[in-house]
Short mmCIF file of C-alpha atoms and ligand atoms in Angstrom, two decimals:
data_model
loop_
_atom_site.label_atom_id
_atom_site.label_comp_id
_atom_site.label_asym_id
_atom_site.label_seq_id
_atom_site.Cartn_x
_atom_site.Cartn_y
_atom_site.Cartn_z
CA UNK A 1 10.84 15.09 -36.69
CA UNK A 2 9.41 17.60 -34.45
CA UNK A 3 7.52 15.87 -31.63
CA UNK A 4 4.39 18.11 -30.94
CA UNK A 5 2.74 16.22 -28.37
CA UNK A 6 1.96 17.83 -24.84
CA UNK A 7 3.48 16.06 -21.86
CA UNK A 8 0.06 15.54 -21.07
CA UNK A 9 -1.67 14.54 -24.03
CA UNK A 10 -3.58 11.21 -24.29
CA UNK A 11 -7.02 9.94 -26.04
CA UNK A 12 -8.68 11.82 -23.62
CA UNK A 13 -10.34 14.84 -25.64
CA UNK A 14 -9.74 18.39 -23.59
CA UNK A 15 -13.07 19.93 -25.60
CA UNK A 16 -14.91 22.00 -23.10
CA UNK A 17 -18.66 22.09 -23.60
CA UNK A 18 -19.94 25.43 -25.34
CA UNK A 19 -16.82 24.67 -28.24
CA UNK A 20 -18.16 22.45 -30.58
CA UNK A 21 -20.71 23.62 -33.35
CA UNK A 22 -23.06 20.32 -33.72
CA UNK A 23 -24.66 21.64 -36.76
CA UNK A 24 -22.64 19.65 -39.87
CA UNK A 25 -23.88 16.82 -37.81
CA UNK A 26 -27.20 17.34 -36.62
CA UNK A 27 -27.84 17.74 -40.58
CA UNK A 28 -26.25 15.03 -41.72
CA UNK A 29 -27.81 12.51 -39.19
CA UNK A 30 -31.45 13.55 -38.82
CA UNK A 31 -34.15 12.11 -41.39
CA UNK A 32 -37.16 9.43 -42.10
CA UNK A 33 -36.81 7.54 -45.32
CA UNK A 34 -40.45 6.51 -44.26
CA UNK A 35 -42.61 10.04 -44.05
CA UNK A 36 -39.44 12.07 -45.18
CA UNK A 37 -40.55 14.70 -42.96
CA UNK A 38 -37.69 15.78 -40.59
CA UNK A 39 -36.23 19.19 -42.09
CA UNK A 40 -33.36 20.89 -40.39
CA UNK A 41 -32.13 24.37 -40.88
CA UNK A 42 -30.72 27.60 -38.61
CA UNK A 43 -31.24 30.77 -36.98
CA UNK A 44 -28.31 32.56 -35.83
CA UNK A 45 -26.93 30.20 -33.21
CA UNK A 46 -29.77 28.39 -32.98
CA UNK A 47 -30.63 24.99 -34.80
CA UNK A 48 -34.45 24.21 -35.93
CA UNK A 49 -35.57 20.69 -36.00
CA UNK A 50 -38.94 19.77 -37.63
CA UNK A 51 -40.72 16.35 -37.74
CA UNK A 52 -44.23 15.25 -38.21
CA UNK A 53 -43.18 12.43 -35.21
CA UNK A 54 -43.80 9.15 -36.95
CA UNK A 55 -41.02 6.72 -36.76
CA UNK A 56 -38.90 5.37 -39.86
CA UNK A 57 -39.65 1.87 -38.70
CA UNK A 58 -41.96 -0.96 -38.22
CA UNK A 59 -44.66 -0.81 -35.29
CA UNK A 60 -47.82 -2.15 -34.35
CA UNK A 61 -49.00 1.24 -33.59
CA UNK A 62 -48.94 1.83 -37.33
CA UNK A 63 -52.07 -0.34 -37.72
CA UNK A 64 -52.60 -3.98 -38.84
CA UNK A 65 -53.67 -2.00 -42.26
CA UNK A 66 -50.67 -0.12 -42.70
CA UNK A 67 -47.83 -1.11 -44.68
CA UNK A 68 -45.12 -1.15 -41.98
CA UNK A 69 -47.39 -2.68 -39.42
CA UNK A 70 -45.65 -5.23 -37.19
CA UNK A 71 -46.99 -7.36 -34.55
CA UNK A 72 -46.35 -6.90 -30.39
CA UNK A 73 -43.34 -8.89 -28.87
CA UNK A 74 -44.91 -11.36 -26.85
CA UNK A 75 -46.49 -10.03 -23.84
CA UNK A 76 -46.81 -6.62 -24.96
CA UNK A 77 -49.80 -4.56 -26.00
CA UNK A 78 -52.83 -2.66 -25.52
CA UNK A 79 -52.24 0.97 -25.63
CA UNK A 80 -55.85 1.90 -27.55
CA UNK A 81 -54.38 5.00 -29.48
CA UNK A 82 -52.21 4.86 -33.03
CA UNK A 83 -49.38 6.84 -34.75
CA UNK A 84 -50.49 9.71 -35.66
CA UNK A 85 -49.06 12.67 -37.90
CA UNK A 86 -47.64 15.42 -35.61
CA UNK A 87 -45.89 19.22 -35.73
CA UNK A 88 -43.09 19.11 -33.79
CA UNK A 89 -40.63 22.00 -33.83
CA UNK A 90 -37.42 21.62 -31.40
CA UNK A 91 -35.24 24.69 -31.58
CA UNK A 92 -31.60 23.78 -30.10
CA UNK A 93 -28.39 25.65 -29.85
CA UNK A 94 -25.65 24.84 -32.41
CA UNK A 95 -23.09 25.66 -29.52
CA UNK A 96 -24.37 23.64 -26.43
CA UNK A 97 -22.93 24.34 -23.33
CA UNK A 98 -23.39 23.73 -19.31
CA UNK A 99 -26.02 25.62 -17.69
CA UNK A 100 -25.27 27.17 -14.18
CA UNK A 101 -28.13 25.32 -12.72
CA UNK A 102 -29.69 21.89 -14.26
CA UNK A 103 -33.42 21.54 -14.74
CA UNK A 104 -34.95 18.95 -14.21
CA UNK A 105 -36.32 17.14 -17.35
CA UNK A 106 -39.90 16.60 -17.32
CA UNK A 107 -42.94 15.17 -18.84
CA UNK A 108 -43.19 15.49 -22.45
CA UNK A 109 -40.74 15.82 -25.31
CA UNK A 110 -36.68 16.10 -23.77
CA UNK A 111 -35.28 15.28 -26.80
CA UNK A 112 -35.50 14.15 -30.44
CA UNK A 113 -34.40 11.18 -32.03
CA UNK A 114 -32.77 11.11 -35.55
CA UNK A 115 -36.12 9.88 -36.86
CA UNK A 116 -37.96 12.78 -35.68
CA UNK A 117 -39.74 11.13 -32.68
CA UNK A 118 -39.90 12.73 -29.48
CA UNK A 119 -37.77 11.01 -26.68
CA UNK A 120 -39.19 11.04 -23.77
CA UNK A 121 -37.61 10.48 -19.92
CA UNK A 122 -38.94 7.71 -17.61
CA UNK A 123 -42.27 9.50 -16.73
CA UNK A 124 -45.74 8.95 -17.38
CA UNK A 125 -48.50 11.10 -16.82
CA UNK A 126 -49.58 12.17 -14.77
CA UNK A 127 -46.41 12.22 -12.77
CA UNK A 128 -46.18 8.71 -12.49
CA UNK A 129 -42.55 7.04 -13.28
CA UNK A 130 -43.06 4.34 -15.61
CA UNK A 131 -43.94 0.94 -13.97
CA UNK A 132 -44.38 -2.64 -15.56
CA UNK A 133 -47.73 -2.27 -16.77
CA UNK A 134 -46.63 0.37 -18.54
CA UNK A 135 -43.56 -1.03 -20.14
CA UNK A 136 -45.84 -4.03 -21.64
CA UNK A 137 -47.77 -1.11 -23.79
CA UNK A 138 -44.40 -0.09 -25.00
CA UNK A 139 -43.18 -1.36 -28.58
CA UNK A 140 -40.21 -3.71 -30.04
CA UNK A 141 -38.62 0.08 -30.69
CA UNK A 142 -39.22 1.21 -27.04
CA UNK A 143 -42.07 3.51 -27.73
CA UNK A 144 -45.80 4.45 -27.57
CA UNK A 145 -48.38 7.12 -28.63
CA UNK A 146 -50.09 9.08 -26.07
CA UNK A 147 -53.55 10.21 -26.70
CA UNK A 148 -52.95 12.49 -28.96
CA UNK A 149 -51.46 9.75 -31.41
CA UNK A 150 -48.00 11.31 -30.33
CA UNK A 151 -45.66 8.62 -30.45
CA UNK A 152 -42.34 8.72 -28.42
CA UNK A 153 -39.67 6.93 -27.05
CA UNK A 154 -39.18 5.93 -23.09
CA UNK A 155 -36.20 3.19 -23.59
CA UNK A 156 -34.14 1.29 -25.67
CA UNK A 157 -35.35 -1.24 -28.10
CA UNK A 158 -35.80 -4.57 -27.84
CA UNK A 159 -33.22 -6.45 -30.29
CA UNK A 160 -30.94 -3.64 -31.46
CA UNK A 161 -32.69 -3.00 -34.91
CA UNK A 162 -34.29 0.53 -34.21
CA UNK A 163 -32.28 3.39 -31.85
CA UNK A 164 -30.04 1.10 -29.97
CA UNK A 165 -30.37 -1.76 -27.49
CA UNK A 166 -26.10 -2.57 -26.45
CA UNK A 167 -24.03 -0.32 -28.32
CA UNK A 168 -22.59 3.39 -28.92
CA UNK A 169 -24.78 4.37 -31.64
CA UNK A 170 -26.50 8.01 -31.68
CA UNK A 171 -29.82 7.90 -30.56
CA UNK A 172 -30.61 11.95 -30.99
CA UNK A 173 -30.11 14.99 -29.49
CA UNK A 174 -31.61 16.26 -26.03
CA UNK A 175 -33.14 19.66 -26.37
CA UNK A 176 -30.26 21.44 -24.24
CA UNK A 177 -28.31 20.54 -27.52
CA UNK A 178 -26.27 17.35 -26.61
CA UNK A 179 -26.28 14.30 -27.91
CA UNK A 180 -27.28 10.92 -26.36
CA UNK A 181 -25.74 7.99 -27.40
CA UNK A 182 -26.40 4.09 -26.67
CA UNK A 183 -25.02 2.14 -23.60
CA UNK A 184 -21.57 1.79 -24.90
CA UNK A 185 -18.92 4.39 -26.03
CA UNK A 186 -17.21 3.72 -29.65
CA UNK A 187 -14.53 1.47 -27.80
CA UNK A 188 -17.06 -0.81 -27.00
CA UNK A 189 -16.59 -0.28 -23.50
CA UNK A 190 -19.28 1.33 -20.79
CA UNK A 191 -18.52 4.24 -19.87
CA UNK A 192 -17.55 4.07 -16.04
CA UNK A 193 -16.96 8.22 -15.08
CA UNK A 194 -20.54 9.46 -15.62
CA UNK A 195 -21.93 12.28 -13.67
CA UNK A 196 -24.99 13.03 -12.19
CA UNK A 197 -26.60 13.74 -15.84
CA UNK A 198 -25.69 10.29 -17.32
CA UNK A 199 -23.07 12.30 -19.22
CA UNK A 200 -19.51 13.07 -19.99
CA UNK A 201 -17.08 14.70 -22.23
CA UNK A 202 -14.71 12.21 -24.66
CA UNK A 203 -14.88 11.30 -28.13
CA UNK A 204 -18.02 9.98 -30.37
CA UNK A 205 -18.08 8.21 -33.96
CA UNK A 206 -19.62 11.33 -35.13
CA UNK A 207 -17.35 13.89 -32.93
CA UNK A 208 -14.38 12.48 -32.71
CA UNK A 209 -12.55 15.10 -31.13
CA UNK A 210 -14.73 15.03 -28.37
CA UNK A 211 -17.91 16.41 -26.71
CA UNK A 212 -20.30 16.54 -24.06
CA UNK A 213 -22.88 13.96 -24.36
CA UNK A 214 -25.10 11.48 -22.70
CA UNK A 215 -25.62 7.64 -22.55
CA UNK A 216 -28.32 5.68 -22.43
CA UNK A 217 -28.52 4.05 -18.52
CA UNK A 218 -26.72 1.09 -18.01
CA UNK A 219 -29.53 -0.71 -15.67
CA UNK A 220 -31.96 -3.31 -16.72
CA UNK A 221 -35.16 -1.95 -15.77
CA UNK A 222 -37.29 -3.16 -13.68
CA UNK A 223 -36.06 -6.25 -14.87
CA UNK A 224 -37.99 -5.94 -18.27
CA UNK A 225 -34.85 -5.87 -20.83
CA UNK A 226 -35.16 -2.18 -21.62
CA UNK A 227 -33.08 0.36 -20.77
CA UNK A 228 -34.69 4.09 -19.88
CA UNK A 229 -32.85 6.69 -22.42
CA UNK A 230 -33.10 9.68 -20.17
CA UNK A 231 -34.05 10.43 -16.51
CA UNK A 232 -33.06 13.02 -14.21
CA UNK A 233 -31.51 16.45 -15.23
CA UNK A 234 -30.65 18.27 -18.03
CA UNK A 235 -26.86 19.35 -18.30
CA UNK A 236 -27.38 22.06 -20.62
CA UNK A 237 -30.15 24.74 -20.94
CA UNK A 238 -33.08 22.97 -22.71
CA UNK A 239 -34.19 24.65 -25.90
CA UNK A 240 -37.96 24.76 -26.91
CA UNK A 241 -40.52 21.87 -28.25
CA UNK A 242 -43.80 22.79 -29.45
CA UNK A 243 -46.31 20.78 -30.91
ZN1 ZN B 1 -45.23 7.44 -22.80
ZN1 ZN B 2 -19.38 8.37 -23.74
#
């Protein structure tokens, strides 16, 4: 037996961002088995991402009328607007990679989650972070429509049955390209070498030879049992959104 292994080789994935195509996953993973209206396809190196925005789950802010209405956890409600059908387009590259400098994310779509809803970063507008009142308009699934019935996602959910709550599943993909996973990493451990991003390089259920990617932050906030899915910087160079 030849032994091929590298003095230095260990579970610890070498991948260097800008080296792994995410397309075979990104259209495996995205879709609504509610509106079935998430389509994927691609341009060259890019990736094109379409959704009409309504989740694949439950939510009061389908209606009380509507077939997958569901009531407000207790303490929670009163935003006046409801889900409405939206024409999202997020264009990402199939190759993400670092970008020399790191924008800041902002208000407004950052991301997209495998349902097709926008995922949003811990802003309001305008430019107000979110506070407490806030949170308590904010669904079991850790989202909201804005007024223009665009629902989206600030945080976590509440009891792990929607995008994730304590655990390493894939939420979605920012609009730089990479992907943002739950709290945990597949080990079941959290992750303790993230960088300024909320990111790092190792290996995912769904690219197991490693990439770039982000977590969800590990910090109760404001004491209210959700977890924000984004704040701060992007790592790589954010694609378009339009509506
Ligand atoms: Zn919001
Ligand atoms: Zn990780």
């Amino acid at each position: 037996m030849v032994n091929c292994k590298k003095s230095s080789d260990s579970s610890t994935p070498t991948t260097t961002t800008g080296d792994v195509d995410i397309t075979s996953v990104v259209q495996a993973k995205f879709g609504n088995t509610i509106t079935n209206a998430v389509t994927v396809s691609t341009s060259g190196s890019s990736i094109i991402i379409k959704s009409d925005g309504r989740p694949n789950h439950k939510s009061p802010y389908w209606g009380a009328s509507n077939a997958n209405y569901e009531a407000f956890q207790s303490g929670h409600g009163a935003n006046p607007s409801l889900i409405g059908v939206q024409n999202y387009t997020m264009t990402i590259p199939a190759k993400p990679a670092a970008a020399s400098t790191h924008e800041a994310t902002s208000l407004f779509a950052i991301g997209m989650a495998l349902n097709g809803v926008p995922i949003f970063n811990d802003q309001e507008g305008p430019s107000t972070t979110l506070d407490v009142g806030k949170i308590s308009s904010l669904d079991k699934a850790g989202a909201h429509p804005a007024q223009s019935s665009d629902y989206h996602y600030h945080v976590t959910d509440y009891d792990g049955t929607y995008t994730t709550n304590d655990d390493a599943k894939l939420v979605g993909f920012l609009r730089d390209g990479f992907p943002i996973y739950g709290r945990k990493d597949k080990d079941g451990t959290y992750p303790s070498n993230l960088d300024a991003y909320n990111g790092h390089t190792g290996a995912t259920t769904e690219f197991p030879n490693g990439i770039y990617h982000y977590h969800t932050r590990n910090e109760n906030y404001l004491n209210t049992g959700y977890y924000i899915l984004k704040s701060g910087s992007y790592y790589g160079t954010k694609g378009t959104f339009t509506q």
